[in-house]
Short mmCIF file of C-alpha atoms and ligand atoms in Angstrom, two decimals:
data_model
loop_
_atom_site.label_atom_id
_atom_site.label_comp_id
_atom_site.label_asym_id
_atom_site.label_seq_id
_atom_site.Cartn_x
_atom_site.Cartn_y
_atom_site.Cartn_z
CA MET A 1 85.68 -24.69 -26.85
CA ILE A 2 84.95 -22.20 -24.05
CA HIS A 3 82.94 -20.12 -26.53
CA ALA A 4 80.87 -23.13 -27.50
CA ILE A 5 80.14 -23.95 -23.87
CA ILE A 6 79.15 -20.33 -23.15
CA LEU A 7 76.90 -20.33 -26.22
CA VAL A 8 75.19 -23.56 -25.13
CA LEU A 9 74.71 -22.14 -21.61
CA ILE A 10 73.21 -18.92 -22.99
CA ILE A 11 70.80 -20.89 -25.22
CA LEU A 12 69.89 -23.07 -22.26
CA CYS A 13 69.24 -20.02 -20.05
CA ILE A 14 67.07 -18.38 -22.72
CA PHE A 15 65.13 -21.64 -23.11
CA ILE A 16 64.61 -21.99 -19.35
CA ILE A 17 63.47 -18.36 -18.99
CA TYR A 18 61.12 -18.78 -21.96
CA GLU A 19 59.72 -21.98 -20.44
CA GLU A 20 59.21 -20.43 -17.00
CA ILE A 21 57.42 -17.39 -18.51
CA ARG A 22 55.23 -19.69 -20.62
CA LYS A 23 54.34 -21.76 -17.58
CA TRP A 24 53.64 -18.65 -15.50
CA PHE A 25 51.18 -17.33 -18.10
CA ILE A 26 49.40 -20.68 -18.36
CA SER A 27 49.29 -21.23 -14.57
CA LYS A 28 47.76 -17.75 -14.09
CA LYS A 29 44.74 -18.96 -16.07
CA LEU A 30 44.45 -21.93 -13.68
CA ARG A 31 44.39 -19.92 -10.47
CA ASN A 32 41.39 -21.84 -9.12
CA PHE A 33 43.08 -25.18 -9.69
CA LYS A 34 45.00 -26.38 -6.63
CA SER A 35 48.72 -26.96 -7.04
CA PRO A 36 51.18 -29.08 -5.06
CA LYS A 37 54.65 -27.73 -4.22
CA GLN A 38 56.66 -27.52 -7.45
CA ALA A 39 60.26 -26.82 -8.40
CA PRO A 40 61.40 -24.55 -11.23
CA ILE A 41 61.94 -26.30 -14.62
CA LEU A 42 61.02 -29.83 -13.48
CA GLY A 43 57.83 -28.84 -11.65
CA ALA A 44 56.33 -31.74 -9.67
CA ALA A 45 58.53 -34.20 -11.63
CA ILE A 46 61.32 -33.54 -9.12
CA ARG A 47 59.34 -35.54 -6.58
CA PHE A 48 59.52 -38.65 -8.74
CA ILE A 49 63.26 -38.73 -9.31
CA GLY A 50 65.01 -41.75 -7.79
CA LYS A 51 61.75 -43.39 -6.71
CA THR A 52 61.02 -47.09 -7.19
CA ASN A 53 58.02 -48.10 -9.32
CA ASP A 54 55.82 -48.58 -6.27
CA GLU A 55 56.91 -45.31 -4.68
CA LEU A 56 56.26 -43.47 -7.95
CA ILE A 57 52.61 -44.25 -8.03
CA GLU A 58 52.21 -43.63 -4.31
CA THR A 59 53.80 -40.20 -4.74
CA PHE A 60 51.48 -39.46 -7.63
CA LEU A 61 48.37 -40.45 -5.68
CA ASN A 62 49.60 -38.62 -2.57
CA ILE A 63 49.64 -35.39 -4.54
CA PHE A 64 45.87 -35.72 -5.01
CA ASP A 65 45.44 -36.15 -1.23
CA GLU A 66 47.83 -33.31 -0.49
CA VAL A 67 45.92 -30.70 -2.50
CA GLU A 68 42.66 -31.97 -0.95
CA SER A 69 40.40 -30.86 -3.79
CA THR A 70 40.49 -31.11 -7.56
CA PRO A 71 41.06 -29.91 -10.27
CA LEU A 72 44.75 -29.85 -9.50
CA GLN A 73 47.47 -28.55 -11.75
CA MET A 74 51.12 -29.56 -11.86
CA TRP A 75 53.99 -29.49 -14.28
CA LEU A 76 55.86 -32.62 -15.21
CA GLY A 77 58.80 -30.88 -16.84
CA PRO A 78 57.33 -29.02 -19.83
CA MET A 79 54.03 -30.88 -19.63
CA LEU A 80 51.00 -29.38 -17.91
CA THR A 81 49.09 -32.05 -16.05
CA ILE A 82 45.60 -31.58 -14.68
CA GLY A 83 44.12 -34.01 -12.17
CA ILE A 84 40.36 -34.38 -11.75
CA SER A 85 38.20 -36.59 -9.54
CA GLN A 86 34.79 -34.87 -9.28
CA PRO A 87 31.89 -36.43 -11.26
CA GLU A 88 30.93 -33.15 -12.98
CA ASP A 89 34.49 -32.50 -14.22
CA ILE A 90 34.87 -36.13 -15.27
CA GLU A 91 31.61 -35.99 -17.19
CA THR A 92 32.74 -32.84 -19.03
CA VAL A 93 36.05 -34.40 -19.99
CA LEU A 94 34.83 -37.86 -20.94
CA LYS A 95 31.95 -36.51 -23.02
CA SER A 96 34.04 -33.91 -24.83
CA GLU A 97 34.97 -34.42 -28.47
CA ASP A 98 38.19 -32.54 -27.62
CA CYS A 99 39.27 -35.04 -24.97
CA LEU A 100 39.22 -38.16 -27.10
CA ASN A 101 42.98 -38.27 -27.65
CA LYS A 102 45.36 -40.12 -25.39
CA PRO A 103 48.72 -38.81 -24.16
CA TYR A 104 51.97 -40.44 -25.32
CA LEU A 105 52.17 -42.75 -22.31
CA TYR A 106 49.61 -45.11 -23.90
CA GLU A 107 52.08 -45.67 -26.74
CA LEU A 108 54.43 -47.26 -24.23
CA LEU A 109 52.05 -50.23 -23.96
CA LYS A 110 53.59 -51.67 -27.15
CA CYS A 111 50.46 -51.28 -29.21
CA LYS A 112 50.92 -47.79 -30.64
CA THR A 113 48.49 -48.16 -33.53
CA SER A 114 45.75 -49.95 -31.58
CA ILE A 115 42.41 -48.46 -30.53
CA LEU A 116 43.79 -47.96 -27.03
CA ALA A 117 46.43 -45.45 -28.09
CA THR A 118 45.62 -43.77 -31.42
CA ASP A 119 44.31 -40.24 -31.91
CA LYS A 120 40.61 -39.74 -32.61
CA GLU A 121 40.89 -39.44 -36.41
CA ILE A 122 42.21 -43.01 -36.65
CA TRP A 123 40.52 -44.30 -33.49
CA LYS A 124 36.93 -43.48 -34.58
CA PRO A 125 36.68 -45.64 -37.72
CA HIS A 126 38.75 -48.44 -36.16
CA ARG A 127 36.65 -48.55 -33.00
CA ARG A 128 33.43 -48.52 -35.06
CA ALA A 129 34.72 -51.41 -37.16
CA LEU A 130 35.88 -53.47 -34.17
CA ASN A 131 32.84 -52.96 -31.92
CA SER A 132 31.02 -55.81 -33.68
CA ALA A 133 33.38 -58.39 -32.15
CA PHE A 134 31.60 -57.58 -28.88
CA ASN A 135 28.01 -57.51 -30.18
CA VAL A 136 25.22 -59.45 -28.45
CA LYS A 137 25.53 -62.40 -30.82
CA MET A 138 29.26 -62.74 -30.24
CA LEU A 139 28.89 -62.41 -26.47
CA GLN A 140 26.38 -65.27 -26.61
CA ASN A 141 28.82 -67.32 -28.68
CA TYR A 142 31.54 -66.76 -26.08
CA VAL A 143 29.38 -68.05 -23.16
CA PRO A 144 30.03 -71.84 -23.63
CA ILE A 145 33.77 -71.22 -24.10
CA ILE A 146 33.92 -69.15 -20.92
CA ASN A 147 32.07 -71.95 -19.08
CA ASP A 148 34.51 -74.53 -20.37
CA LEU A 149 37.56 -72.54 -19.31
CA SER A 150 35.99 -71.65 -15.94
CA ARG A 151 35.66 -75.38 -15.20
CA GLN A 152 39.33 -75.83 -16.12
CA MET A 153 40.15 -72.95 -13.77
CA VAL A 154 38.18 -74.67 -10.98
CA LYS A 155 40.24 -77.84 -11.58
CA LYS A 156 43.51 -75.94 -11.49
CA MET A 157 42.56 -74.55 -8.07
CA GLU A 158 42.05 -78.06 -6.64
CA PRO A 159 45.68 -78.53 -5.51
CA PHE A 160 45.29 -75.47 -3.25
CA LEU A 161 42.39 -76.96 -1.26
CA GLY A 162 42.81 -76.42 2.46
CA GLU A 163 45.64 -73.94 1.99
CA ARG A 164 46.63 -70.59 0.50
CA GLY A 165 47.77 -70.93 -3.11
CA ASP A 166 48.73 -68.41 -5.79
CA LEU A 167 45.17 -68.02 -7.03
CA TYR A 168 45.90 -64.76 -8.84
CA ARG A 169 48.41 -66.46 -11.14
CA THR A 170 45.97 -69.33 -11.77
CA ILE A 171 43.19 -66.89 -12.65
CA PHE A 172 45.51 -64.80 -14.85
CA ILE A 173 46.71 -67.79 -16.86
CA ALA A 174 43.12 -69.00 -17.35
CA GLN A 175 42.09 -65.51 -18.51
CA THR A 176 44.91 -65.58 -21.06
CA GLU A 177 43.49 -68.78 -22.53
CA LEU A 178 40.03 -67.24 -22.38
CA VAL A 179 40.99 -64.23 -24.50
CA GLY A 180 42.79 -66.55 -26.94
CA ARG A 181 39.81 -68.87 -27.38
CA THR A 182 37.03 -66.28 -27.45
CA LEU A 183 38.39 -63.16 -29.13
CA PHE A 184 40.91 -64.87 -31.39
CA GLY A 185 39.00 -68.14 -31.81
CA SER A 186 42.38 -69.79 -31.32
CA LYS A 187 42.59 -73.57 -31.16
CA LEU A 188 46.33 -73.33 -30.73
CA GLN A 189 47.46 -75.41 -27.76
CA ILE A 190 49.73 -73.12 -25.78
CA THR A 191 51.90 -75.06 -23.33
CA SER A 192 51.63 -74.26 -19.64
CA GLU A 193 55.31 -73.16 -19.68
CA ARG A 194 54.53 -70.69 -22.46
CA LEU A 195 51.46 -69.42 -20.59
CA SER A 196 53.52 -69.01 -17.46
CA SER A 197 56.22 -67.12 -19.35
CA LEU A 198 53.49 -64.95 -20.95
CA PHE A 199 52.37 -64.03 -17.43
CA ASN A 200 55.92 -62.93 -16.54
CA SER A 201 56.37 -61.04 -19.85
CA LEU A 202 53.11 -59.15 -19.47
CA LYS A 203 53.86 -58.17 -15.89
CA LEU A 204 57.32 -56.95 -16.88
CA VAL A 205 56.08 -54.90 -19.84
CA MET A 206 53.35 -53.28 -17.73
CA ASN A 207 55.78 -52.56 -14.92
CA ASN A 208 58.18 -50.91 -17.36
CA VAL A 209 55.41 -48.70 -18.75
CA GLN A 210 54.95 -47.26 -15.32
CA TYR A 211 58.73 -46.91 -14.93
CA ARG A 212 58.79 -44.81 -18.11
CA ILE A 213 55.69 -42.70 -17.51
CA LEU A 214 57.20 -40.39 -14.95
CA ARG A 215 60.74 -40.54 -16.36
CA PHE A 216 59.63 -38.53 -19.35
CA TRP A 217 63.09 -38.67 -20.96
CA LEU A 218 62.50 -42.41 -21.51
CA ARG A 219 59.45 -41.84 -23.68
CA TRP A 220 61.51 -42.38 -26.82
CA ASP A 221 62.13 -46.08 -27.51
CA PHE A 222 65.67 -45.47 -28.74
CA VAL A 223 66.57 -43.88 -25.39
CA PHE A 224 64.74 -46.50 -23.33
CA ASN A 225 66.33 -49.38 -25.26
CA LEU A 226 69.77 -48.07 -24.28
CA THR A 227 68.98 -48.47 -20.57
CA LYS A 228 69.43 -51.71 -18.59
CA VAL A 229 65.66 -51.95 -18.00
CA GLY A 230 65.02 -51.47 -21.71
CA ARG A 231 67.56 -54.10 -22.73
CA GLU A 232 66.21 -56.62 -20.25
CA GLU A 233 62.73 -56.20 -21.67
CA GLN A 234 63.68 -57.33 -25.17
CA ILE A 235 63.55 -61.14 -24.71
CA PRO A 236 60.23 -61.32 -22.77
CA LEU A 237 58.71 -58.86 -25.23
CA ARG A 238 59.83 -60.98 -28.18
CA LYS A 239 58.18 -64.03 -26.55
CA LEU A 240 54.93 -62.13 -26.24
CA ILE A 241 55.07 -61.03 -29.87
CA GLU A 242 55.98 -64.58 -30.98
CA THR A 243 52.89 -66.01 -29.26
CA ILE A 244 50.65 -63.49 -31.01
CA ASP A 245 52.38 -64.26 -34.33
CA GLN A 246 51.73 -67.98 -33.77
CA ILE A 247 48.03 -67.41 -33.07
CA TYR A 248 47.74 -65.23 -36.20
CA GLU A 249 49.57 -67.72 -38.44
CA HIS A 250 47.55 -70.64 -37.04
CA LYS A 251 44.28 -68.82 -37.82
CA VAL A 252 45.38 -67.88 -41.36
CA LYS A 253 46.39 -71.52 -42.02
CA GLU A 254 43.04 -72.73 -40.71
CA LEU A 255 41.19 -70.32 -43.02
CA ASP A 256 43.35 -71.40 -46.00
CA THR A 257 42.55 -75.07 -45.30
CA LEU A 258 38.83 -74.27 -45.21
CA LYS A 259 39.15 -72.28 -48.43
CA SER A 260 40.80 -75.26 -50.15
CA GLN A 261 37.68 -77.24 -49.15
CA GLY A 262 35.49 -74.57 -50.77
CA ILE A 263 34.48 -72.90 -47.50
CA ASP A 264 34.92 -69.13 -47.30
CA HIS A 265 34.67 -68.92 -43.51
CA LEU A 266 35.33 -65.17 -43.21
CA THR A 267 32.60 -64.22 -45.71
CA LYS A 268 30.18 -66.61 -44.00
CA VAL A 269 30.70 -65.23 -40.49
CA ALA A 270 30.71 -61.63 -41.79
CA GLU A 271 27.29 -62.22 -43.42
CA GLN A 272 26.00 -63.58 -40.12
CA ASN A 273 27.47 -60.58 -38.24
CA ALA A 274 29.27 -63.15 -36.10
CA THR A 275 32.98 -62.43 -36.42
CA ASN A 276 35.23 -62.76 -33.43
CA PHE A 277 37.87 -60.08 -32.85
CA LEU A 278 40.63 -61.68 -34.93
CA GLU A 279 38.27 -62.56 -37.79
CA ARG A 280 37.06 -58.96 -37.82
CA CYS A 281 40.67 -57.74 -37.97
CA LEU A 282 41.47 -60.14 -40.83
CA ILE A 283 38.47 -58.90 -42.82
CA LEU A 284 39.57 -55.29 -42.29
CA GLU A 285 43.09 -56.26 -43.36
CA GLN A 286 41.77 -58.01 -46.50
CA ASP A 287 39.71 -54.92 -47.35
CA GLY A 288 42.80 -52.71 -46.93
CA ILE A 289 41.21 -50.76 -44.04
CA ILE A 290 43.91 -51.71 -41.56
CA SER A 291 47.49 -52.85 -42.14
CA HIS A 292 49.09 -56.16 -41.17
CA GLU A 293 51.10 -54.42 -38.40
CA ASN A 294 47.88 -52.85 -37.17
CA VAL A 295 46.21 -56.27 -36.80
CA HIS A 296 49.10 -57.30 -34.54
CA ASP A 297 48.75 -54.15 -32.46
CA GLN A 298 44.99 -54.68 -32.12
CA MET A 299 45.60 -58.27 -31.00
CA ARG A 300 48.24 -57.12 -28.55
CA VAL A 301 45.88 -54.56 -27.02
CA MET A 302 43.27 -57.24 -26.33
CA ILE A 303 45.92 -59.07 -24.32
CA VAL A 304 47.29 -55.99 -22.59
CA ALA A 305 43.89 -54.43 -21.80
CA GLY A 306 41.79 -57.56 -21.32
CA ILE A 307 43.70 -60.11 -19.27
CA ASP A 308 45.08 -58.16 -16.33
CA THR A 309 41.84 -56.23 -15.81
CA SER A 310 39.62 -59.33 -15.94
CA SER A 311 41.95 -61.24 -13.59
CA THR A 312 42.00 -58.40 -11.06
CA THR A 313 38.19 -58.17 -11.24
CA VAL A 314 37.72 -61.85 -10.38
CA TYR A 315 40.49 -61.96 -7.79
CA ALA A 316 39.44 -58.73 -6.03
CA THR A 317 35.82 -59.94 -5.89
CA LEU A 318 36.91 -63.22 -4.27
CA LEU A 319 39.06 -61.35 -1.77
CA LEU A 320 36.27 -58.93 -0.84
CA LEU A 321 33.83 -61.84 -0.50
CA ALA A 322 36.33 -63.63 1.75
CA ILE A 323 36.57 -60.52 3.93
CA ASN A 324 32.77 -60.08 3.88
CA GLN A 325 31.48 -63.62 4.54
CA LYS A 326 27.89 -62.42 4.88
CA HIS A 327 27.92 -61.35 1.24
CA GLN A 328 29.63 -64.56 0.11
CA ASP A 329 26.78 -66.48 1.75
CA LEU A 330 24.21 -64.30 -0.01
CA VAL A 331 25.86 -64.90 -3.40
CA VAL A 332 25.87 -68.65 -2.79
CA LYS A 333 22.22 -68.52 -1.67
CA GLU A 334 21.39 -66.88 -4.98
CA LEU A 335 23.44 -69.45 -6.91
CA ARG A 336 21.62 -72.31 -5.09
CA SER A 337 18.28 -70.80 -6.08
CA ILE A 338 19.35 -70.76 -9.76
CA PHE A 339 21.49 -73.86 -10.30
CA ASP A 340 20.68 -77.50 -9.49
CA THR A 341 24.30 -78.63 -9.48
CA ALA A 342 27.79 -77.18 -9.01
CA ASP A 343 28.88 -78.24 -12.50
CA CYS A 344 26.12 -77.19 -14.88
CA ASP A 345 26.81 -74.46 -17.43
CA VAL A 346 25.90 -70.83 -16.81
CA THR A 347 23.52 -69.94 -19.64
CA GLN A 348 22.45 -66.61 -21.10
CA ASP A 349 19.25 -66.80 -18.98
CA HIS A 350 21.20 -67.47 -15.79
CA LEU A 351 23.28 -64.34 -16.45
CA GLY A 352 20.17 -62.19 -16.13
CA SER A 353 19.08 -63.97 -12.93
CA MET A 354 22.34 -63.52 -11.02
CA GLN A 355 21.38 -60.06 -9.77
CA TYR A 356 23.17 -60.21 -6.44
CA LEU A 357 26.40 -61.45 -8.00
CA ASP A 358 26.11 -58.60 -10.51
CA ARG A 359 25.93 -56.07 -7.66
CA VAL A 360 28.80 -57.77 -5.83
CA ILE A 361 31.08 -57.48 -8.88
CA LYS A 362 30.09 -53.83 -9.36
CA GLU A 363 30.87 -53.09 -5.70
CA ALA A 364 34.25 -54.84 -6.04
CA LEU A 365 35.00 -52.72 -9.13
CA ARG A 366 34.10 -49.64 -7.10
CA LEU A 367 36.41 -50.35 -4.18
CA ILE A 368 39.18 -51.91 -6.23
CA PRO A 369 38.96 -50.49 -9.78
CA PRO A 370 41.42 -52.52 -11.91
CA ILE A 371 42.40 -49.32 -13.72
CA PRO A 372 42.57 -46.76 -10.91
CA PHE A 373 43.29 -43.79 -13.13
CA ILE A 374 43.16 -42.94 -16.82
CA ALA A 375 44.53 -40.10 -18.90
CA ARG A 376 43.46 -37.96 -21.85
CA LYS A 377 45.07 -35.21 -23.91
CA THR A 378 43.07 -32.09 -24.69
CA SER A 379 42.87 -31.02 -28.34
CA ALA A 380 41.19 -27.68 -27.41
CA ASP A 381 40.59 -25.61 -24.27
CA ILE A 382 38.09 -27.37 -21.99
CA GLN A 383 35.80 -25.35 -19.73
CA LEU A 384 35.30 -26.80 -16.23
CA ALA A 385 33.31 -25.14 -13.44
CA LYS A 386 36.50 -23.82 -11.78
CA GLY A 387 38.43 -22.80 -14.89
CA ILE A 388 39.76 -23.82 -18.26
CA ILE A 389 42.00 -26.78 -19.02
CA PRO A 390 44.29 -25.47 -21.76
CA GLN A 391 44.71 -27.24 -25.10
CA ASP A 392 47.50 -29.88 -25.20
CA SER A 393 47.35 -30.62 -21.47
CA MET A 394 47.44 -34.09 -20.03
CA VAL A 395 44.36 -34.82 -17.90
CA PHE A 396 44.43 -37.56 -15.26
CA ILE A 397 41.12 -38.92 -14.00
CA HIS A 398 41.52 -40.47 -10.55
CA ILE A 399 38.91 -43.24 -10.65
CA MET A 400 39.87 -44.72 -7.29
CA LYS A 401 39.45 -41.37 -5.50
CA LEU A 402 36.08 -40.85 -7.22
CA HIS A 403 34.92 -44.34 -6.20
CA ARG A 404 35.86 -43.81 -2.55
CA ASN A 405 34.67 -40.21 -2.15
CA PRO A 406 32.52 -39.99 1.04
CA THR A 407 30.47 -37.10 -0.34
CA ILE A 408 29.23 -39.45 -3.07
CA TRP A 409 29.29 -42.82 -1.28
CA GLY A 410 28.62 -41.74 2.31
CA LYS A 411 30.66 -41.91 5.51
CA ASN A 412 30.88 -45.69 5.08
CA ALA A 413 32.42 -45.34 1.60
CA LEU A 414 35.03 -48.00 2.37
CA GLU A 415 32.46 -50.57 3.47
CA PHE A 416 31.51 -53.37 1.08
CA ASP A 417 27.83 -52.90 0.33
CA PRO A 418 26.56 -54.35 -2.97
CA ASP A 419 23.14 -52.75 -2.46
CA ARG A 420 24.66 -49.44 -3.47
CA PHE A 421 23.95 -50.79 -6.96
CA LEU A 422 20.22 -51.34 -6.49
CA PRO A 423 18.59 -49.24 -9.23
CA GLU A 424 16.96 -46.86 -6.72
CA ASN A 425 20.35 -46.13 -5.11
CA VAL A 426 22.14 -45.70 -8.46
CA ALA A 427 19.51 -43.13 -9.44
CA LYS A 428 20.41 -40.97 -6.41
CA ARG A 429 24.05 -40.51 -7.47
CA PRO A 430 25.33 -38.08 -10.08
CA PRO A 431 26.18 -39.58 -13.46
CA PHE A 432 29.89 -40.35 -13.86
CA SER A 433 30.30 -41.10 -10.14
CA TYR A 434 31.07 -44.73 -11.03
CA ILE A 435 33.34 -45.38 -14.01
CA PRO A 436 35.37 -48.60 -13.65
CA PHE A 437 35.19 -48.99 -17.44
CA SER A 438 35.72 -45.26 -18.08
CA GLY A 439 32.84 -43.47 -19.80
CA GLY A 440 31.74 -41.57 -22.88
CA ALA A 441 32.55 -42.61 -26.43
CA ARG A 442 36.03 -43.88 -25.60
CA ASN A 443 34.98 -46.23 -22.84
CA CYS A 444 36.09 -49.84 -22.51
CA ILE A 445 35.30 -51.88 -25.62
CA GLY A 446 35.32 -55.04 -23.48
CA MET A 447 32.93 -53.78 -20.80
CA LYS A 448 30.06 -56.24 -21.44
CA TYR A 449 32.48 -59.07 -22.22
CA GLY A 450 34.35 -58.34 -18.96
CA MET A 451 31.18 -58.37 -16.86
CA ILE A 452 29.81 -61.55 -18.47
CA SER A 453 33.11 -63.33 -18.18
CA ALA A 454 33.52 -62.33 -14.49
CA LYS A 455 29.99 -63.53 -13.71
CA ILE A 456 30.45 -66.92 -15.37
CA VAL A 457 33.89 -67.49 -13.86
CA LEU A 458 32.73 -66.51 -10.35
CA ALA A 459 29.49 -68.51 -10.58
CA ASN A 460 31.58 -71.59 -11.40
CA ILE A 461 34.23 -71.00 -8.75
CA LEU A 462 31.85 -70.06 -5.91
CA ARG A 463 29.65 -73.13 -6.43
CA ARG A 464 32.71 -75.33 -5.84
CA TYR A 465 34.77 -73.45 -3.27
CA LYS A 466 34.48 -71.34 -0.15
CA PHE A 467 37.00 -68.54 0.37
CA THR A 468 38.28 -67.19 3.68
CA THR A 469 41.05 -64.80 4.70
CA ASP A 470 42.66 -63.25 7.76
CA LEU A 471 42.88 -59.89 6.00
CA LYS A 472 40.69 -56.90 6.71
CA PHE A 473 39.88 -54.37 4.01
CA GLU A 474 42.43 -51.90 5.39
CA ASP A 475 45.17 -54.58 5.15
CA ILE A 476 44.80 -54.87 1.37
CA ARG A 477 47.98 -53.75 -0.38
CA ALA A 478 48.16 -52.86 -4.05
CA ARG A 479 50.69 -51.95 -6.69
CA VAL A 480 49.66 -50.08 -9.82
CA HIS A 481 51.36 -50.69 -13.13
CA ILE A 482 48.55 -49.14 -15.20
CA VAL A 483 46.42 -52.00 -13.95
CA LEU A 484 46.13 -52.43 -10.21
CA GLU A 485 47.62 -55.59 -8.72
CA LEU A 486 46.85 -56.80 -5.22
CA THR A 487 50.14 -57.67 -3.55
CA ASN A 488 49.31 -59.40 -0.24
CA GLU A 489 50.98 -62.78 -0.56
CA ASN A 490 48.40 -65.53 -1.16
CA PRO A 491 45.80 -64.16 1.26
CA LEU A 492 42.96 -66.49 0.20
CA ARG A 493 42.33 -69.86 1.82
CA ILE A 494 40.26 -72.15 -0.35
CA ASP A 495 38.01 -74.98 0.88
CA LYS A 496 35.52 -77.31 -0.77
CA ARG A 497 31.90 -76.17 -0.67
CA ASN A 498 28.94 -78.55 -0.43
CA PHE A 499 26.65 -77.03 -3.01
C1 LIG B 1 36.84 -56.57 -16.69
C2 LIG B 1 37.41 -55.54 -16.34
C3 LIG B 1 37.82 -54.37 -17.19
C4 LIG B 1 37.96 -53.12 -16.72
C5 LIG B 1 37.73 -52.66 -15.30
C6 LIG B 1 38.35 -52.29 -17.84
C7 LIG B 1 38.56 -50.94 -17.74
C8 LIG B 1 38.87 -50.13 -18.82
C9 LIG B 1 39.06 -48.70 -18.74
C10 LIG B 1 38.97 -47.87 -17.47
C11 LIG B 1 39.35 -48.26 -19.98
C12 LIG B 1 39.66 -46.83 -20.40
C13 LIG B 1 41.13 -46.69 -20.57
C14 LIG B 1 41.54 -45.29 -20.87
O1 LIG B 1 40.76 -44.47 -21.36
O2 LIG B 1 42.69 -45.01 -20.57
C15 LIG B 1 39.36 -49.40 -20.86
C16 LIG B 1 39.61 -49.34 -22.21
C17 LIG B 1 39.77 -50.44 -22.99
N1 LIG B 1 39.54 -51.76 -22.62
FE1 LIG B 1 38.88 -52.37 -20.83
N2 LIG B 1 38.46 -53.06 -18.96
C18 LIG B 1 38.13 -54.34 -18.62
C19 LIG B 1 38.09 -55.42 -19.46
C20 LIG B 1 38.46 -55.40 -20.77
C21 LIG B 1 38.45 -56.54 -21.65
C22 LIG B 1 38.02 -57.93 -21.24
C23 LIG B 1 38.92 -56.10 -22.85
C24 LIG B 1 39.11 -56.88 -24.11
C25 LIG B 1 39.29 -58.12 -24.19
C26 LIG B 1 39.21 -54.70 -22.74
C27 LIG B 1 39.71 -53.91 -23.75
C28 LIG B 1 39.83 -52.55 -23.69
C29 LIG B 1 40.26 -51.72 -24.81
C30 LIG B 1 40.70 -52.21 -26.17
C31 LIG B 1 40.22 -50.40 -24.38
C32 LIG B 1 40.51 -49.16 -25.19
C33 LIG B 1 39.22 -48.67 -25.80
C34 LIG B 1 39.34 -47.45 -26.67
O3 LIG B 1 40.16 -46.56 -26.38
O4 LIG B 1 38.57 -47.38 -27.64
N3 LIG B 1 38.91 -54.30 -21.47
N4 LIG B 1 39.06 -50.53 -20.12
#
């Protein structure tokens, strides 16, 4: 027994020495990259041990502030992690063919085989095939549905008139229905209890992803599922999967019914280049290009990547407009010049006319980017101005830091000023200084959809209601579980507007 223990200890020592030498050689190449204080073996990971979810992310972001400039280098156990926040470095990484892969942490989002998480060999053909669900024609088709659901959202806010209600939850639930009706073309009536439980499930799953990211020993499902957190996730996760199954089955049944009436709906919409996301997936499944499991993962990613981000965009814009009344008045002035009534639909033409609202949303996405940082994995060495990022490193791009950098945005970087997005001002900034939807080939597939949907939703809400708050910008509190969530409790007061 003693011999066995000694042998294990010797092997462990050899492994640790080997690891430390390996790290030393790699770090030598990164001499110009700043480094926070690190411990042997665990590196910077030691700073995350025992932290709560909220503290984890704060610690991570603090490291960027601590080293003052980027690129920064740190070890999370055996994993070399590089942090960048300068536009030139970000441009190099996001445009590189060798930075198209994602690190393992994206697999934790429960959609391992979706376009969000897969490596470039699989991602490229899948992304190309799925892009058409967001083409101009489809975006136009989604406009009346978004209007319809925006009006329902306005109605659901009515009980909060004159007080502070949970508007974020209301917006989130409406966005869930929105994704269902537009991207999946679902006519399935999901009960409000189910929608509410979907909200809780999604929040829990996202929260747990963050919990696992910096506890790298939980990256394997079989280990995670043994923990209390992992076990407690099972029921809400099953509910989420069940809802997606129901939508899928409902759609397949609908198509079968049409087929029995002699209508081949999928062929018809494919010929018209007018397939929504689910129809596109079903065609790819029929053609044997993607598997049945893959369709489910692709549907799941639309929910995971589309709902939280869109809800935060709308909610953060309302909050910033409540803090900056002058800009709320200017948006409403623009809306009055375009619309005769508070209830009429926002059309494709109106979308082009709402220039000020467009700039307001962009400015909200700058100050409060729903995804404050993203990550990539390098498949080759990447040359930056200050040195080389080695192959197989994890690269974190700190979008929030980029968006608030005073050297790019001026001394008043934290002030809300939509005119930063006037074309003449955009032209003065370096490319890749504004990337709320990421950039390069692997940017957000829902970028145009997200902007259109935010504009329609906000144009409907702001014609009906006026928003005020006691908060100042510096009072805004946020939690990040991949997507940023504003945590001040019900800060928005909502009143009727005479339009
Ligand atoms: C409206 C606000 C939105 C913001 C700010 C946003 C932001 C982003 C960002 C930053 C990424 C890059 C993620 C990464 O590389 O790690 C991304 C990717 C993605 N987004 Fe969005 N997104 C939004 C809306 C949407 C919507 C509405 C959908 C779909 C319904 C969507 C679906 C996706 C998907 C599938 C990806 C992965 C794309 C790929 O890797 O090919 N997003 N988004």
